[in-house]
Amino acid sequence: MSFFQKIFAKRFGPVFLLYLIIISLAFITRTALLIKSAAGFDWTFINIIGVYFIGLFYDTVLAGYFCIPLVLYIWLVPNKLYKKQWHRFLLYSYFLIVTFLLLFNIVAEWVFWEEFSTRFNFIAVDYLVYTTEVIGNIWESYPVVKIIIVVFLIAIAAFFLIKNSIKASLKSNLRFGKRTLIAVPLLCIPILSWFFVGNKGKEFSDNQFAVELAGDGLYEFGAAFWNNELDYNKFYATIDQDKAFKIVRDLLGRDSVAFVDKANSIERKISYNGTEKRYNVVLISVESLSADYLGVYGNTQGLTPNLDSLGKNGLLFSNLYASGTRTVRGLEALSLSILPTPGQSIVKRPNNENLFTIGNLLKKRNYIPQFIYGGYGYFDNMNYFFGNNGYQVIDRTAITDKKDIHYENIWGVADEDLFTLSIKQLDKDYQSGNPFFTHIMTVSNHRPFTYPNGRIDIPSHTSQEGAVKYTDYAIGKFLREAASKPWFNNTIFVIVADHCASSAGKTELPAYRYHIPAIIYAPKIVKPQVYTKLTGQMDLVPTILGMLKVNYNSKFFGRDIFRVKPDEEWAFISTYEKLGFIRNGHLLVLSPQKKVQQFKIMPNTDQIPEKVDKKLKEEAIAFYQTASYLYKNHLYGK
């Protein structure tokens, strides 16, 4: 009898068997993802060893949690019952189900990695919450039934390989006291892991692919689930709070503004010469649109003829960066003009009502602020957030006539139908006599990349390039129809992406992956030009207000870009945990465990690590610490 056969024949043999299954499938998953990421992985000896040995550690920790039910069962079930012939079918069923789920997890991790180039994280937790949209998206994007059948057949084949090993343990006769001596130490492993193991131990390399591969997907999912909001002062580098406000006030004060005399505040008077302009504003935030899809940013595929034309005939931002990697981060920046605080976007947090948004501000000036979305607005808490922050919310439920829907998928109606709904609403707003501020959020440029047939020359459900071209088609159609309306000449159209199509890179925050398009188009109001200065997504809100010449007391962190002095530009980029500050060609990154890194930004590629500059470090900390302080202490209200 071999060593393994002897172990499996013991009472707790199934626990050891389950551990081997978990680490074996984790090894297969890690290797498959490593091969997939070969181009971006730094193939050094340290990285390879780190990926597999640190990975084995986290796989073992995950296995400790996973084995708890089985350990308890084997420990507490009496010998007489455990040795019954029929009892083996309970263990058989358990192992078959677990093996199937673990195999299916390989597929899930592959799909998630393909989309985000990371192991499971906060995004996966969000997906667990919004199961209707997510399961629908998966169902429309992949051959789910075939995948399940194949995985189940593999699970059955694997089960027959381990069946005799499971059966061998049923002959064991171990008294309760001796079972306790084994069970208690086994249960102590996950208990000790809970208190002493965090998911930051995987951060052993400067190569982000190596860091992600060293983790365990299911363990990362659990860590994200328990830490979906991070307290800045607890997890990140800090400075004295008074000093932080002093630094931020000094930086924001360089735009020649007057601060309101309040302690621990960034509230300042924004004043413009001349009378206020009562222009309408239509802000279109486009799903997942990287700048490099557009011809005006260098793309040669001809995907965006309409946006390219708008860019040449409007105000084109050539150096603008998204705040984050999710739609809710973009919505946060385009409504609150606040830099990204760690954890969940404010859009999804509790107690996020009555905040200082452009919607609340313009509502006081008799504008009609509204948020129009092509899907169901309960997704990502959009309806609640906008509805409680000055906006009228309109989603796909407003389309009651089926003939007005040419196509829909799980995310919402086709963009052309969203814009048809928007045109009707804008006509209605115009009749009211009040100016409107309308934020329209598109959905078509999202997997499964489906749209009505016959609109463009790329078939539906083939690629993101097709979805990009269709969204461009829909925006062009919308603006041509808007041009015939009496409100068109008095309307400023702002078109900006919510985030890039991909944020993957070798480094933790690859700055070039946050470069998004932004165009302000108003042929009777805005002269064509290219704005080349560094701009953050949150700067668009105060810039719009500047074009309207609105005098107001601002709590926004963003600035009117036309008032920014030379060499005083900056931008903020982030993931859920990594907080980035871009200034003068450098990127300062703040991470949990009070980690601080600095990089030299390179054009269209990953940045190079460099020595941390004390001044840049203090500026980054001051901004993020102050933003977290104001929101946490309910000082960012309207």
XYZ file of C-alpha atoms in Angstrom:
638
model
C 0.000 0.000 0.000
C 1.440 3.400 -1.062
C 1.844 6.406 1.255
C -1.208 8.134 -0.202
C -3.327 4.994 0.016
C -2.426 4.704 3.708
C -3.422 8.337 4.309
C -6.701 7.968 2.422
C -7.557 4.854 4.438
C -7.585 6.908 7.654
C -10.740 8.485 9.072
C -9.653 11.974 7.995
C -8.374 10.712 4.626
C -11.175 12.546 2.740
C -9.957 15.859 4.194
C -6.465 15.262 2.841
C -7.974 14.163 -0.462
C -10.038 17.355 -0.686
C -6.927 19.421 0.058
C -5.061 17.697 -2.794
C -7.969 18.334 -5.166
C -8.103 22.038 -4.228
C -4.379 22.711 -4.621
C -4.173 20.620 -7.812
C -6.991 22.535 -9.514
C -5.557 25.814 -8.199
C -2.208 24.848 -9.765
C -3.931 24.142 -13.083
C -5.792 27.476 -12.905
C -2.636 29.423 -12.067
C -0.665 27.768 -14.868
C -3.405 28.386 -17.438
C -3.629 32.075 -16.478
C 0.166 32.369 -16.518
C 0.286 31.022 -20.063
C -2.515 33.392 -21.075
C -0.567 36.331 -19.614
C 2.822 35.284 -20.983
C 3.319 38.516 -22.939
C 2.899 40.735 -19.884
C 4.605 38.492 -17.330
C 8.234 39.176 -16.384
C 9.832 35.734 -16.695
C 12.347 35.966 -13.871
C 13.238 33.122 -11.527
C 11.935 35.095 -8.520
C 8.600 35.779 -10.198
C 8.072 32.147 -11.201
C 9.000 30.823 -7.756
C 6.920 33.503 -6.057
C 3.845 32.801 -8.166
C 3.826 29.094 -7.309
C 5.086 29.055 -3.722
C 3.131 32.066 -2.493
C 0.245 30.732 -4.536
C 0.491 27.362 -2.781
C 0.358 29.153 0.569
C -2.868 30.963 -0.329
C -4.317 27.808 -1.873
C -3.647 26.061 1.447
C -5.329 28.866 3.384
C -8.331 28.663 1.059
C -8.407 24.869 1.463
C -8.489 25.339 5.240
C -11.723 27.304 4.964
C -13.121 24.976 2.325
C -12.529 21.866 4.444
C -14.338 23.133 7.560
C -17.706 21.411 6.786
C -15.982 18.116 5.938
C -13.797 18.194 9.066
C -16.819 18.875 11.272
C -18.785 16.098 9.616
C -16.055 13.452 9.928
C -15.353 14.502 13.510
C -18.945 14.476 14.785
C -20.518 11.520 12.918
C -20.394 8.360 15.131
C -18.380 5.341 13.957
C -21.475 3.180 13.704
C -23.143 5.552 11.257
C -19.922 6.423 9.425
C -19.239 2.790 8.514
C -22.705 2.114 7.087
C -22.678 1.008 3.443
C -25.214 3.635 2.363
C -23.185 6.371 4.008
C -20.562 6.302 1.292
C -23.086 7.812 -1.135
C -23.214 10.973 0.973
C -19.467 11.375 0.654
C -19.593 10.445 -3.033
C -22.210 13.130 -3.674
C -20.281 15.690 -1.674
C -17.054 15.130 -3.587
C -18.810 15.082 -6.954
C -20.497 18.421 -6.250
C -17.349 20.017 -4.840
C -15.234 18.783 -7.752
C -17.763 20.156 -10.234
C -17.804 23.559 -8.499
C -14.020 23.749 -8.341
C -13.728 22.829 -12.019
C -16.397 25.380 -12.924
C -14.420 27.940 -10.929
C -11.508 27.412 -13.349
C -13.792 28.473 -16.196
C -15.119 31.422 -14.177
C -11.619 32.601 -13.308
C -10.543 32.289 -16.944
C -13.496 34.419 -18.094
C -12.910 36.979 -15.330
C -9.197 37.168 -16.130
C -9.977 37.600 -19.811
C -12.161 40.598 -18.936
C -10.151 42.237 -16.140
C -6.686 40.560 -16.026
C -7.020 39.993 -12.265
C -8.159 37.263 -9.900
C -11.591 37.718 -8.331
C -11.915 41.094 -6.610
C -14.493 43.767 -5.727
C -15.945 43.509 -9.216
C -16.745 39.843 -8.646
C -18.458 40.777 -5.374
C -20.564 43.323 -7.255
C -21.453 40.645 -9.775
C -22.687 38.425 -6.957
C -25.088 41.196 -5.906
C -26.487 41.905 -9.379
C -27.091 38.314 -10.410
C -29.817 39.062 -12.981
C -27.618 41.261 -15.157
C -24.454 39.265 -14.630
C -25.929 35.816 -15.248
C -27.820 37.238 -18.214
C -24.621 38.748 -19.586
C -22.749 35.462 -19.200
C -25.637 33.553 -20.779
C -25.672 35.905 -23.784
C -21.874 35.984 -24.146
C -20.839 32.329 -23.735
C -22.184 28.827 -24.579
C -23.117 28.224 -20.943
C -25.014 24.945 -21.402
C -22.147 23.360 -23.333
C -19.640 24.548 -20.738
C -21.700 23.093 -17.873
C -22.056 19.750 -19.662
C -18.324 19.512 -20.386
C -17.384 20.509 -16.823
C -19.846 17.992 -15.386
C -18.458 15.195 -17.544
C -14.914 16.048 -16.411
C -16.131 16.086 -12.802
C -17.636 12.611 -13.214
C -14.390 11.317 -14.729
C -12.403 12.831 -11.872
C -14.820 11.354 -9.338
C -14.211 7.822 -10.604
C -10.472 8.385 -10.204
C -10.896 9.269 -6.520
C -13.849 7.010 -5.694
C -11.801 4.170 -4.170
C -9.817 6.625 -2.049
C -13.061 7.952 -0.546
C -14.355 4.438 0.032
C -11.158 3.399 1.833
C -11.768 5.837 4.692
C -15.140 4.245 5.495
C -13.374 1.246 7.039
C -11.613 3.394 9.608
C -12.640 2.981 13.242
C -11.471 6.011 15.230
C -12.859 6.914 18.649
C -14.264 10.377 19.311
C -11.400 11.453 21.577
C -8.774 10.633 18.968
C -10.904 12.263 16.266
C -10.957 15.387 18.414
C -7.157 15.454 18.610
C -7.068 15.598 14.800
C -10.133 17.747 14.131
C -9.248 20.610 16.485
C -5.818 21.338 14.914
C -7.388 21.147 11.445
C -10.047 23.669 12.488
C -7.397 25.900 14.033
C -5.788 26.417 10.612
C -8.635 28.542 9.183
C -9.173 30.263 12.559
C -5.534 31.351 12.755
C -5.614 32.315 9.060
C -8.579 34.580 9.717
C -6.642 36.567 12.309
C -3.109 36.491 10.938
C -3.263 36.122 7.141
C -4.176 38.944 4.770
C -4.214 39.051 0.997
C -1.295 41.503 0.766
C 1.352 38.797 1.136
C 1.108 38.157 -2.585
C 2.579 41.592 -3.407
C 6.144 40.369 -3.811
C 6.872 41.738 -7.289
C 6.724 44.942 -9.331
C 5.028 42.954 -12.080
C 1.281 43.103 -11.527
C 0.596 39.861 -13.389
C 2.941 38.037 -11.009
C 1.190 39.595 -8.011
C -2.253 38.562 -9.240
C -1.159 35.031 -10.145
C 0.350 34.528 -6.686
C -3.095 34.960 -5.180
C -5.939 32.460 -5.022
C -9.108 33.509 -6.828
C -11.617 32.227 -4.276
C -9.553 33.566 -1.376
C -9.374 36.987 -3.097
C -13.138 36.900 -3.546
C -13.611 36.368 0.186
C -11.153 39.148 1.038
C -12.975 41.563 -1.278
C -16.344 40.572 0.188
C -15.236 41.435 3.726
C -13.397 44.637 2.809
C -15.642 46.419 0.317
C -14.991 49.773 1.980
C -11.558 50.728 3.279
C -10.939 53.263 6.011
C -8.284 55.566 4.589
C -6.574 56.447 7.881
C -6.340 52.801 8.884
C -4.932 51.347 5.683
C -3.076 54.149 3.880
C -0.156 56.488 4.508
C -1.278 59.618 6.360
C -0.016 63.011 7.454
C -1.359 65.458 10.026
C -4.918 66.345 9.004
C -4.425 70.098 9.386
C -1.333 69.860 7.208
C -3.306 67.859 4.638
C -5.930 70.618 4.383
C -3.223 73.256 4.147
C -1.564 71.459 1.203
C -4.867 70.906 -0.624
C -6.026 74.491 -0.072
C -2.693 75.764 -1.340
C -2.899 73.641 -4.505
C -6.548 74.461 -5.228
C -5.954 78.127 -4.349
C -3.497 78.512 -7.219
C -6.491 78.869 -9.556
C -7.043 82.371 -8.058
C -10.067 81.470 -5.958
C -11.176 82.785 -2.565
C -11.691 80.216 0.187
C -14.644 80.465 2.500
C -13.280 81.041 6.006
C -13.923 77.631 7.494
C -11.647 75.154 9.238
C -11.110 71.772 7.594
C -12.824 72.784 4.386
C -12.007 73.238 0.713
C -15.114 75.361 0.068
C -14.203 78.304 -2.123
C -15.930 81.034 -4.111
C -15.921 80.542 -7.878
C -16.681 83.761 -9.749
C -16.848 84.675 -13.424
C -17.094 87.999 -15.202
C -20.224 88.608 -17.214
C -23.730 87.245 -16.928
C -24.604 83.598 -16.404
C -25.242 81.629 -19.599
C -28.422 79.564 -19.544
C -27.153 76.907 -21.917
C -28.583 73.413 -21.876
C -26.052 70.670 -21.190
C -26.226 67.081 -22.452
C -23.528 64.916 -20.881
C -23.114 61.521 -22.574
C -20.977 59.044 -20.648
C -20.063 56.178 -22.968
C -19.556 52.672 -21.623
C -15.976 51.290 -21.774
C -14.526 53.574 -24.445
C -10.728 53.778 -24.484
C -9.196 56.758 -26.276
C -7.244 54.474 -28.595
C -10.464 53.332 -30.313
C -10.927 56.814 -31.852
C -9.289 58.049 -35.023
C -8.610 61.483 -33.503
C -6.408 59.697 -30.952
C -4.515 57.713 -33.577
C -6.672 54.657 -34.348
C -6.629 53.649 -38.037
C -9.531 51.150 -38.070
C -12.211 53.720 -38.907
C -14.418 52.687 -35.972
C -15.602 56.147 -34.908
C -16.279 58.418 -37.913
C -18.924 60.394 -36.026
C -16.880 60.951 -32.875
C -13.837 61.798 -35.000
C -15.853 64.470 -36.788
C -17.071 65.870 -33.457
C -13.497 65.894 -32.162
C -12.320 67.931 -35.135
C -15.220 70.378 -34.879
C -15.366 70.694 -31.118
C -13.153 70.921 -28.053
C -11.079 67.727 -27.923
C -9.282 66.710 -24.719
C -6.142 64.848 -25.752
C -4.787 64.122 -22.267
C -7.740 63.214 -20.028
C -7.761 60.288 -17.572
C -10.595 58.274 -16.029
C -10.903 58.124 -12.254
C -11.340 54.356 -12.150
C -12.111 51.120 -13.925
C -15.865 50.831 -13.334
C -18.914 52.749 -14.524
C -19.770 53.851 -10.972
C -16.353 55.519 -10.648
C -17.035 57.481 -13.820
C -20.506 58.457 -12.605
C -18.999 59.535 -9.285
C -16.451 61.793 -11.001
C -19.037 63.237 -13.399
C -21.552 64.101 -10.688
C -19.595 64.733 -7.470
C -16.292 65.925 -8.969
C -14.499 64.113 -6.164
C -11.382 62.008 -6.421
C -11.822 58.240 -5.930
C -11.801 57.248 -2.263
C -10.752 53.641 -1.449
C -13.274 50.817 -1.545
C -16.635 51.093 -3.218
C -17.633 54.108 -5.272
C -19.739 56.623 -3.337
C -22.537 55.853 -5.819
C -22.921 52.445 -4.125
C -22.324 53.363 -0.505
C -25.001 53.827 2.156
C -25.844 57.353 3.348
C -24.932 58.912 0.012
C -27.907 61.287 -0.186
C -27.927 65.114 -0.508
C -24.325 65.417 -1.581
C -22.661 68.310 -3.402
C -23.421 67.264 -6.998
C -23.725 69.277 -10.169
C -27.343 68.087 -10.224
C -28.155 69.634 -6.846
C -26.259 72.799 -7.730
C -28.024 73.393 -11.053
C -31.401 72.423 -9.635
C -31.153 75.482 -7.368
C -30.737 77.548 -10.543
C -33.994 76.202 -12.000
C -32.328 73.716 -14.320
C -33.929 70.336 -14.942
C -31.216 67.835 -13.931
C -31.855 64.289 -15.085
C -30.103 60.961 -15.470
C -31.189 58.769 -18.380
C -30.011 55.158 -18.532
C -30.707 52.451 -21.105
C -30.854 49.652 -18.530
C -32.626 49.173 -15.214
C -31.316 51.853 -12.891
C -31.375 49.708 -9.774
C -28.155 48.198 -11.110
C -25.129 49.637 -9.278
C -27.522 51.695 -7.123
C -27.783 54.343 -9.866
C -31.472 55.135 -9.399
C -31.099 55.671 -5.679
C -27.929 57.749 -5.907
C -29.088 60.089 -8.651
C -32.659 60.223 -7.368
C -31.413 61.426 -3.984
C -28.893 63.912 -5.320
C -30.948 66.322 -7.373
C -31.629 64.345 -10.547
C -34.804 63.087 -12.141
C -34.086 59.438 -13.013
C -35.320 57.867 -16.243
C -34.396 54.294 -17.191
C -35.608 51.638 -19.625
C -38.887 51.293 -17.746
C -39.873 54.617 -19.354
C -40.043 52.883 -22.753
C -43.526 51.406 -22.639
C -44.076 50.865 -26.355
C -42.213 47.798 -27.634
C -41.969 49.282 -31.133
C -39.562 51.852 -29.681
C -37.096 49.076 -28.863
C -35.128 47.841 -31.878
C -32.851 45.649 -29.781
C -32.178 44.861 -26.142
C -29.920 42.579 -24.159
C -29.473 41.961 -20.455
C -27.777 45.347 -19.930
C -30.485 47.422 -21.577
C -31.909 48.737 -24.817
C -29.711 49.511 -27.813
C -28.057 52.922 -27.658
C -30.161 54.252 -30.556
C -33.311 53.492 -28.533
C -31.798 55.185 -25.476
C -31.151 58.301 -27.557
C -34.680 58.219 -29.006
C -35.989 58.209 -25.433
C -33.614 61.065 -24.616
C -34.750 63.188 -27.578
C -38.369 62.857 -26.434
C -37.412 63.895 -22.922
C -35.335 66.866 -24.099
C -38.212 68.075 -26.276
C -40.435 67.884 -23.209
C -37.890 69.765 -21.103
C -37.616 72.490 -23.741
C -41.371 72.992 -23.683
C -41.194 73.630 -19.929
C -39.156 76.780 -20.548
C -36.340 75.785 -18.169
C -32.827 74.805 -19.270
C -31.871 71.165 -18.800
C -28.809 69.303 -17.589
C -29.128 65.750 -18.873
C -26.663 62.961 -18.124
C -27.133 60.037 -20.547
C -25.392 56.712 -19.809
C -24.970 54.282 -22.731
C -24.841 50.469 -22.456
C -24.200 48.910 -25.896
C -20.394 48.932 -25.726
C -20.373 46.064 -23.246
C -20.089 42.320 -23.542
C -21.922 40.492 -25.201
C -21.370 43.323 -27.764
C -24.765 42.900 -29.425
C -26.791 45.520 -31.322
C -29.358 45.777 -34.151
C -28.378 44.288 -37.489
C -27.819 46.425 -40.557
C -26.513 49.509 -38.752
C -22.783 49.064 -39.319
C -20.504 46.800 -41.351
C -19.406 44.663 -38.379
C -21.835 41.855 -37.440
C -23.382 41.941 -33.975
C -21.925 39.736 -31.239
C -18.452 39.524 -32.784
C -16.136 41.977 -31.036
C -15.794 45.107 -28.937
C -14.711 46.940 -32.083
C -18.199 46.297 -33.448
C -19.831 47.611 -30.284
C -17.642 50.730 -30.401
C -18.621 51.379 -34.017
C -22.304 50.849 -33.238
C -22.211 53.276 -30.287
C -20.488 55.798 -32.558
C -23.288 55.265 -35.095
C -25.939 55.842 -32.418
C -24.280 59.040 -31.140
C -24.013 60.377 -34.696
C -27.691 59.601 -35.353
C -28.661 61.291 -32.080
C -26.765 64.504 -32.851
C -28.119 64.704 -36.396
C -31.647 64.482 -35.025
C -30.832 66.946 -32.240
C -29.528 69.417 -34.835
C -33.074 69.816 -36.167
C -34.440 70.773 -32.737
C -35.053 74.355 -31.563
C -32.927 73.757 -28.467
C -29.821 72.538 -30.330
C -28.011 75.857 -30.840
C -28.312 76.624 -27.133
C -27.012 73.234 -26.010
C -23.515 72.074 -25.014
C -22.887 68.375 -25.690
C -20.201 66.701 -23.557
C -19.148 63.211 -24.653
C -16.798 61.276 -22.373
C -16.058 57.637 -21.548
C -16.884 56.298 -18.107
C -13.665 54.233 -18.138
C -11.362 52.357 -20.513
C -12.132 49.017 -22.131
C -9.232 47.428 -20.236
C -7.103 48.403 -17.247
C -4.613 45.531 -17.408
C -0.888 46.176 -17.360
C 2.398 44.990 -15.889
C 2.258 47.639 -13.164
C -0.429 48.175 -10.535
C -1.895 51.324 -12.109
C -0.862 51.483 -15.777
C -1.635 55.145 -16.489
C -2.032 54.687 -20.240
C -4.918 52.296 -19.543
C -6.889 55.194 -18.019
C -6.642 57.478 -21.067
C -10.192 58.184 -22.237
C -11.759 60.380 -24.926
C -13.639 63.555 -24.079
C -15.212 66.015 -26.515
C -17.266 69.163 -25.913
C -19.365 69.967 -28.963
C -21.534 73.031 -29.471
C -21.039 74.580 -32.941
C -22.640 77.905 -31.976
C -20.879 78.133 -28.614
C -17.532 76.269 -28.615
C -14.744 76.887 -31.123
C -12.779 73.861 -32.379
C -9.534 73.297 -30.513
C -7.412 70.588 -28.921
C -6.795 70.911 -25.184
C -3.495 69.174 -24.458
C -3.008 69.776 -20.727
C -3.339 66.912 -18.247
C -6.978 66.667 -17.147
C -8.830 64.477 -14.666
C -12.313 63.119 -15.317
C -13.643 65.014 -12.308
C -12.471 68.327 -13.862
C -15.274 68.177 -16.439
C -17.978 69.191 -13.924
C -16.438 72.556 -12.882
C -15.371 73.142 -16.498
C -18.997 72.828 -17.617
C -20.045 75.256 -14.876
C -17.340 77.619 -16.063
C -18.760 77.550 -19.580
C -22.115 78.496 -18.053
C -20.386 81.265 -16.041
C -22.050 80.055 -12.859
C -20.927 81.845 -9.682
C -21.049 79.423 -6.757
C -19.362 78.178 -3.602
C -17.555 75.014 -4.652
C -16.775 71.904 -2.640
C -15.603 70.125 -5.781
C -12.073 68.746 -5.964
C -12.130 69.219 -9.733
C -11.235 72.525 -11.361
C -12.249 74.556 -14.399
C -9.449 73.477 -16.712
C -9.398 76.845 -18.479
C -8.327 78.462 -15.212
C -5.519 76.030 -14.512
C -2.086 77.646 -14.665
C 0.839 76.096 -16.563
C 2.471 73.166 -14.752
C -0.389 73.041 -12.235
C -2.290 70.142 -13.831
C -2.903 66.805 -12.142
C -5.221 63.808 -12.364
C -6.329 60.923 -10.181
C -6.660 57.266 -11.209
C -7.548 54.238 -9.102
C -8.669 50.690 -8.591
C -10.633 49.714 -5.478
C -7.426 49.649 -3.425
C -4.725 51.455 -5.403
C -4.909 55.255 -5.408
C -2.916 57.138 -8.038
C -1.873 60.794 -8.383
C -0.466 61.931 -11.733
C 1.583 65.116 -11.921
C 4.432 66.364 -14.133
C 4.941 62.996 -15.794
C 5.090 61.045 -12.533
C 2.600 58.687 -10.885
C 2.451 58.355 -7.103
C 0.569 55.223 -5.951
C -0.863 54.751 -2.441
C -1.768 51.207 -1.375
C -3.047 49.449 1.766
C -0.508 48.657 4.480
C 0.566 52.314 4.050
C 2.604 51.425 0.976
C 3.841 54.255 -1.269
C 5.382 53.850 -4.745
C 6.343 56.232 -7.524
C 6.692 55.700 -11.271
C 7.867 57.591 -14.313
C 5.012 57.587 -16.822
C 5.908 56.377 -20.299
C 3.738 57.042 -23.386
C 1.459 54.132 -24.305
C 3.242 51.585 -22.154
C 3.824 50.607 -18.540
C 5.638 53.080 -16.321
C 9.093 52.701 -14.746
C 9.592 52.535 -10.936
C 11.542 55.421 -9.441
C 12.468 56.942 -6.078
C 9.559 58.455 -4.155
C 9.592 62.255 -4.141
C 8.632 63.589 -0.699
C 6.695 66.596 -2.028
C 4.693 64.543 -4.542
C 4.006 61.953 -1.841
C 2.630 64.565 0.579
C 0.447 66.103 -2.130
C -1.055 62.717 -3.045
C -1.683 61.798 0.593
C -3.168 65.238 1.312
C -5.703 64.958 -1.516
C -6.859 61.422 -0.778
C -6.843 61.842 3.001
C -8.829 65.086 2.756
C -11.410 63.641 0.367
C -11.930 60.654 2.671
C -12.163 62.944 5.702
C -14.804 65.199 4.115
C -16.978 62.322 2.950
C -16.635 60.288 6.151
C -17.537 63.304 8.312
C -20.555 64.264 6.175
C -18.906 67.499 5.024
C -19.475 66.933 1.312
C -23.159 67.785 1.464
C -25.006 70.219 -0.761
